[in-house]
Coordinates of C-alpha atoms in Angstrom, one line a residue:
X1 CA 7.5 17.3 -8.7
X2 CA 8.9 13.8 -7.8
X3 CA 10.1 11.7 -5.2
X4 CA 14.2 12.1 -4.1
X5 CA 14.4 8.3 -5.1
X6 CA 11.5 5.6 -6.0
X7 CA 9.1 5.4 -3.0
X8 CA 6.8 3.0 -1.7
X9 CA 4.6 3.8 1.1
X10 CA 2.7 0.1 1.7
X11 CA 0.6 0.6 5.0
X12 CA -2.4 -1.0 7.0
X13 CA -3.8 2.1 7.5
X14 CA -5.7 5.3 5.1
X15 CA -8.8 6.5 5.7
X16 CA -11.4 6.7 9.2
X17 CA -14.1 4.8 7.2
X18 CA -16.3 5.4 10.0
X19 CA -16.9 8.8 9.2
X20 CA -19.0 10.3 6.7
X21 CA -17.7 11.2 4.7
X22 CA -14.2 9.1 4.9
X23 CA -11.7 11.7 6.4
X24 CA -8.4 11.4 4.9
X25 CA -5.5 10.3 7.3
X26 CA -2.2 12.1 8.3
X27 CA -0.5 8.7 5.9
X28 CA -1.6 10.9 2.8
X29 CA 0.1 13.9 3.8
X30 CA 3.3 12.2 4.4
X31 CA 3.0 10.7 0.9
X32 CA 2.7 13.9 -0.6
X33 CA 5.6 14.9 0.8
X34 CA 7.5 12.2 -0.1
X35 CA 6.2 13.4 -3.3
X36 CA 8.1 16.6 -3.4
X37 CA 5.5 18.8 -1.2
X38 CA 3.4 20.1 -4.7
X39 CA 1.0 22.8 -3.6
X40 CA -1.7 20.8 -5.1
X41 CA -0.8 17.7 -5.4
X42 CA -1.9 14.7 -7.7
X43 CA -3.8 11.6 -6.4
X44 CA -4.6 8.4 -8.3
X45 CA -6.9 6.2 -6.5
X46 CA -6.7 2.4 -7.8
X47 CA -10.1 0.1 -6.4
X48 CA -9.0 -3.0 -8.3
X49 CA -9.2 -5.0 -5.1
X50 CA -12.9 -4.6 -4.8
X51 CA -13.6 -4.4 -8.4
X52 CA -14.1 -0.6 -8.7
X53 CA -16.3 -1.1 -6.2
X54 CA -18.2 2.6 -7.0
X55 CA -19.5 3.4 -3.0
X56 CA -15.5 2.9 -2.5
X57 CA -14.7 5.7 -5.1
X58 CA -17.0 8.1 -4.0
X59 CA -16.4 7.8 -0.8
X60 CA -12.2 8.1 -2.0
X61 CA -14.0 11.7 -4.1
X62 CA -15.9 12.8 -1.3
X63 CA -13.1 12.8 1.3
X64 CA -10.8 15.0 -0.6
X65 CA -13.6 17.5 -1.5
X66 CA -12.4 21.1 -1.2
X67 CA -9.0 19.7 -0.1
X68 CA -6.8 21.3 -3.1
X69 CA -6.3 17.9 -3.9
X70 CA -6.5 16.9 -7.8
X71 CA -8.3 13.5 -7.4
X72 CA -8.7 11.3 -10.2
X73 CA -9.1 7.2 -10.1
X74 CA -7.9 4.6 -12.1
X75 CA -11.3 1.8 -12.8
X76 CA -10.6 -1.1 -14.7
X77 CA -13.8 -3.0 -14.6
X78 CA -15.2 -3.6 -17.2
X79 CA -13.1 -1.9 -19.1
X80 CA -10.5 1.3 -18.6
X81 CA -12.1 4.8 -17.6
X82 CA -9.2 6.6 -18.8
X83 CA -8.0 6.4 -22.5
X84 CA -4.3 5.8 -21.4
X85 CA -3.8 4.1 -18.4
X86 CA 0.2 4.9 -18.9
X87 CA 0.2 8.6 -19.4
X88 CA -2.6 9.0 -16.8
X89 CA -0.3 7.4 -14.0
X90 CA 2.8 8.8 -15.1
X91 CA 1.2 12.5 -14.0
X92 CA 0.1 11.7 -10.5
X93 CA 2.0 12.2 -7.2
X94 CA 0.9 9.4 -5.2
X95 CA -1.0 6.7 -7.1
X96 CA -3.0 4.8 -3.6
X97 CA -4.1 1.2 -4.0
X98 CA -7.0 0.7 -1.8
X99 CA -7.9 -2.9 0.1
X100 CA -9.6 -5.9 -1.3
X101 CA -8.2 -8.7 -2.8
X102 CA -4.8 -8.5 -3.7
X103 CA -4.9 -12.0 -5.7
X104 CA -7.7 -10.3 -8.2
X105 CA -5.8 -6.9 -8.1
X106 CA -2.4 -8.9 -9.6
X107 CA -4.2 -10.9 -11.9
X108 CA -6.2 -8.1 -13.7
X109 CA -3.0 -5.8 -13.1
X110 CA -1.0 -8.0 -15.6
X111 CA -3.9 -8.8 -17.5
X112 CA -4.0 -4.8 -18.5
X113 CA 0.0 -4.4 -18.5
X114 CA 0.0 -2.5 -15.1
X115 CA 3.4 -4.5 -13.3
X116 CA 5.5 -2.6 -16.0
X117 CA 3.6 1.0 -16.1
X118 CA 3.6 1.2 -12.5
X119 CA 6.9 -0.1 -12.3
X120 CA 7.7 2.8 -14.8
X121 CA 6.0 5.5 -12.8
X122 CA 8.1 4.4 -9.2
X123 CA 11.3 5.1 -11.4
X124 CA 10.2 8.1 -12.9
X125 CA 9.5 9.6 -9.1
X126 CA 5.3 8.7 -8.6
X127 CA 5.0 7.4 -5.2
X128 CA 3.5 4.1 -5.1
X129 CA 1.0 3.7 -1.4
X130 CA -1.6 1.9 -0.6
X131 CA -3.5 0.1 2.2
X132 CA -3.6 -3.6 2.9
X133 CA -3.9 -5.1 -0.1
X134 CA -2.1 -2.0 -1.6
X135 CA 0.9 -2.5 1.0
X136 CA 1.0 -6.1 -0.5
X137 CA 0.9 -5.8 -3.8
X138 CA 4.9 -4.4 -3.8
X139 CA 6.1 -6.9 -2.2
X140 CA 7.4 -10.7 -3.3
X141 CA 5.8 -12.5 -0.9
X142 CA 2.2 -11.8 0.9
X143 CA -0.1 -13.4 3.1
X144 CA -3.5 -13.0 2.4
X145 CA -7.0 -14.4 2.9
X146 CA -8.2 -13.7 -0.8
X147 CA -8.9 -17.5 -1.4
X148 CA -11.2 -17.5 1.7
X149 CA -8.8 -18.4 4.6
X150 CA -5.0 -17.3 5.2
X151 CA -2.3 -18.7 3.1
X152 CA 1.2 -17.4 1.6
X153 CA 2.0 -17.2 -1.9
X154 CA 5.1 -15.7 -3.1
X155 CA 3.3 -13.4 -6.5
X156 CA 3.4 -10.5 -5.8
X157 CA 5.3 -7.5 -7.8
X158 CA 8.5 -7.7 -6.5
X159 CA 9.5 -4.1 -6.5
X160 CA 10.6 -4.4 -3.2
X161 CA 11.8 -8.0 -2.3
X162 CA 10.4 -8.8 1.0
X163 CA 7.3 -10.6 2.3
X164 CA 4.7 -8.8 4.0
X165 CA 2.0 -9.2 6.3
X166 CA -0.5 -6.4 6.9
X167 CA -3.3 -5.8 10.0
X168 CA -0.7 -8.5 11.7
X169 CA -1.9 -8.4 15.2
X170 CA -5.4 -9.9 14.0
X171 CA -6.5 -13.1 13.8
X172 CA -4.1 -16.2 12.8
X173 CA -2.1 -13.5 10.7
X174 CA 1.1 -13.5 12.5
X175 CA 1.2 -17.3 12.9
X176 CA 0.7 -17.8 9.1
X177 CA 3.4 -15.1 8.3
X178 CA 5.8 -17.0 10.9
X179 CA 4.4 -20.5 9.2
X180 CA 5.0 -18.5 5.1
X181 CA 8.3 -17.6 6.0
X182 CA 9.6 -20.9 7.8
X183 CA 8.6 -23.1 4.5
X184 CA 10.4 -20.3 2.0
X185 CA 12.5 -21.9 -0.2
X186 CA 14.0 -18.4 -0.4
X187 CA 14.4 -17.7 2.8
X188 CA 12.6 -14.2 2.1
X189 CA 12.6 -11.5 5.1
X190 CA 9.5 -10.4 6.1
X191 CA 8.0 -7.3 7.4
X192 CA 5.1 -6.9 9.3
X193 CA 2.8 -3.6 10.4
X194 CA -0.1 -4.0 12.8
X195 CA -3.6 -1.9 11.6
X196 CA -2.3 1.9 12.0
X197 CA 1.5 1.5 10.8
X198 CA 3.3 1.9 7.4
X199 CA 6.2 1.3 5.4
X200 CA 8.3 3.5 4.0
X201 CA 10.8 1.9 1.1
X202 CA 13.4 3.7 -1.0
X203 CA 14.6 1.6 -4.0
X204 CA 14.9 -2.0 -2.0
X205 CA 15.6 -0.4 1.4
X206 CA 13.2 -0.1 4.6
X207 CA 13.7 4.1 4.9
X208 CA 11.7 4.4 7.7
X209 CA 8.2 3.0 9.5
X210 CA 5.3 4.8 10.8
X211 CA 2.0 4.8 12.4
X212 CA -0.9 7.1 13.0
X213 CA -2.0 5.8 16.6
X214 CA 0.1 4.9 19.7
X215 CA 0.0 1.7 20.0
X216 CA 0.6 0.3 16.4
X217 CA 3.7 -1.2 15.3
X218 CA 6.2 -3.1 13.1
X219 CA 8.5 -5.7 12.5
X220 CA 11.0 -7.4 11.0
X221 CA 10.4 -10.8 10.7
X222 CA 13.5 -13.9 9.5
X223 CA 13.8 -17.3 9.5
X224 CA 17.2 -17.7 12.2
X225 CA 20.0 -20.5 11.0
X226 CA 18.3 -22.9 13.3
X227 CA 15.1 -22.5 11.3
X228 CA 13.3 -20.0 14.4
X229 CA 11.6 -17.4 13.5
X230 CA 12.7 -14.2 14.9
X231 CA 10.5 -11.6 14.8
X232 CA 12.1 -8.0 15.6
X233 CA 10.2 -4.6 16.9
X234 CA 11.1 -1.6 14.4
X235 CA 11.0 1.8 15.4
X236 CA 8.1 3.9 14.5
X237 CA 7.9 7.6 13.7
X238 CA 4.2 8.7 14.8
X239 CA 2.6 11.1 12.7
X240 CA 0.1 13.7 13.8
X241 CA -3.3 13.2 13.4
X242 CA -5.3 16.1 12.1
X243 CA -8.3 17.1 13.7
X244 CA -11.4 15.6 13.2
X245 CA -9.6 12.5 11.1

């Protein structure tokens, strides 16, 4: 089964780490039904950010155990554990990018051809999700804080054509978004999603913004014609959490 149109779920929000094992949250449901509801549906799980960091994929393994979910992960370091990295997408449901570095992730992304195969796979139907560095990755613009401290570079994907800012409530994150988009030369719009709230894109289009807790939330966020920055509350459809996540 595929998605009704090519989906991108980009969110600051997956898993309760704190538990153990890591308890899936109510995010991956939604993304298998944006996926077409399959009775047992396919998951990649992508680690790039962190280097395949192993704890991180047994941890992704162990949380799905006895689920009904077909797991599977994508490692890239030090070389491919999968003999083709194409077909191998191409089958899943939801391919989820997990956090870490989103600078690394692109640069060994392109270095192994993923832009165009994943680009592939979100025409063909996969749907494309993923957690702070795997919200940003889709986007044109990003802030980030892989080269030690908070900055804006506008290298990202592209697949949907907006800047994003993920966990924005923490830190000197929204002021370096607000900073990012007031020096664009592109005047890129920009949206935002505190930790527990998510994205949902059809082709180029925001389709609709969720959370998994009450008080997390997004926003649109544009440079005005006077050069302001305007930063605008979205509405939020809360999903339930399941019990014991």
């Amino acid at each position: 089964m595929a998605a009704d149109a090519p989906t991108i779920l980009a969110t600051s929000m997956g898993f309760n780490r704190a538990r153990n094992p890591w308890r899936p949250g109510p995010v991956f449901r939604y993304a298998f039904d944006l996926a077409g509801s399959p009775a047992r549906p396919r998951l990649c799980f992508v680690s790039t950010g962190t280097g395949d960091r192993q704890a991180s994929i047994d941890a992704f393994y162990a949380a799905f155990a006895d689920t009904g979910v077909r797991t599977s992960h994508l490692a890239l370091f030090e070389d491919p554990n999968v003999p083709d990295v194409a077909a191998h997408l191409r089958e899943q449901d939801v391919i989820w990018v997990d956090r870490g570095s989103v600078i690394n992730l692109l640069a060994v992304w392109r270095a192994h051809g993923l832009p165009e195969i994943l680009a592939e796979c979100w025409r063909a139907g996969v749907v494309l999700a993923g957690e702070s560095a795997g919200s940003l990755c889709w986007h044109t613009g990003v802030i980030t804080d892989s080269y030690g401290g908070l900055r804006g570079t506008a290298d990202g994907l592209g697949l949907v054509p907006y800047a994003n800012a993920v966990h924005y409530g923490e830190g000197a994150r929204r002021a370096a978004f607000h900073q990012f988009l007031a020096e664009s030369p592109d005047h890129l719009v920009g949206y935002a999603t505190d930790t527990g709230a998510g994205l949902q894109y059809e082709h180029d289009r925001l389709a609709a913004v969720i959370a998994d807790r009450p008080c997390a939330g997004a926003y649109r966020v544009v440079r005005g014609a006077d050069g302001e920055i305007v930063e605008e509350p979205l509405d939020v459809t809360r999903l339930k959490r399941d019990k014991g996540s």
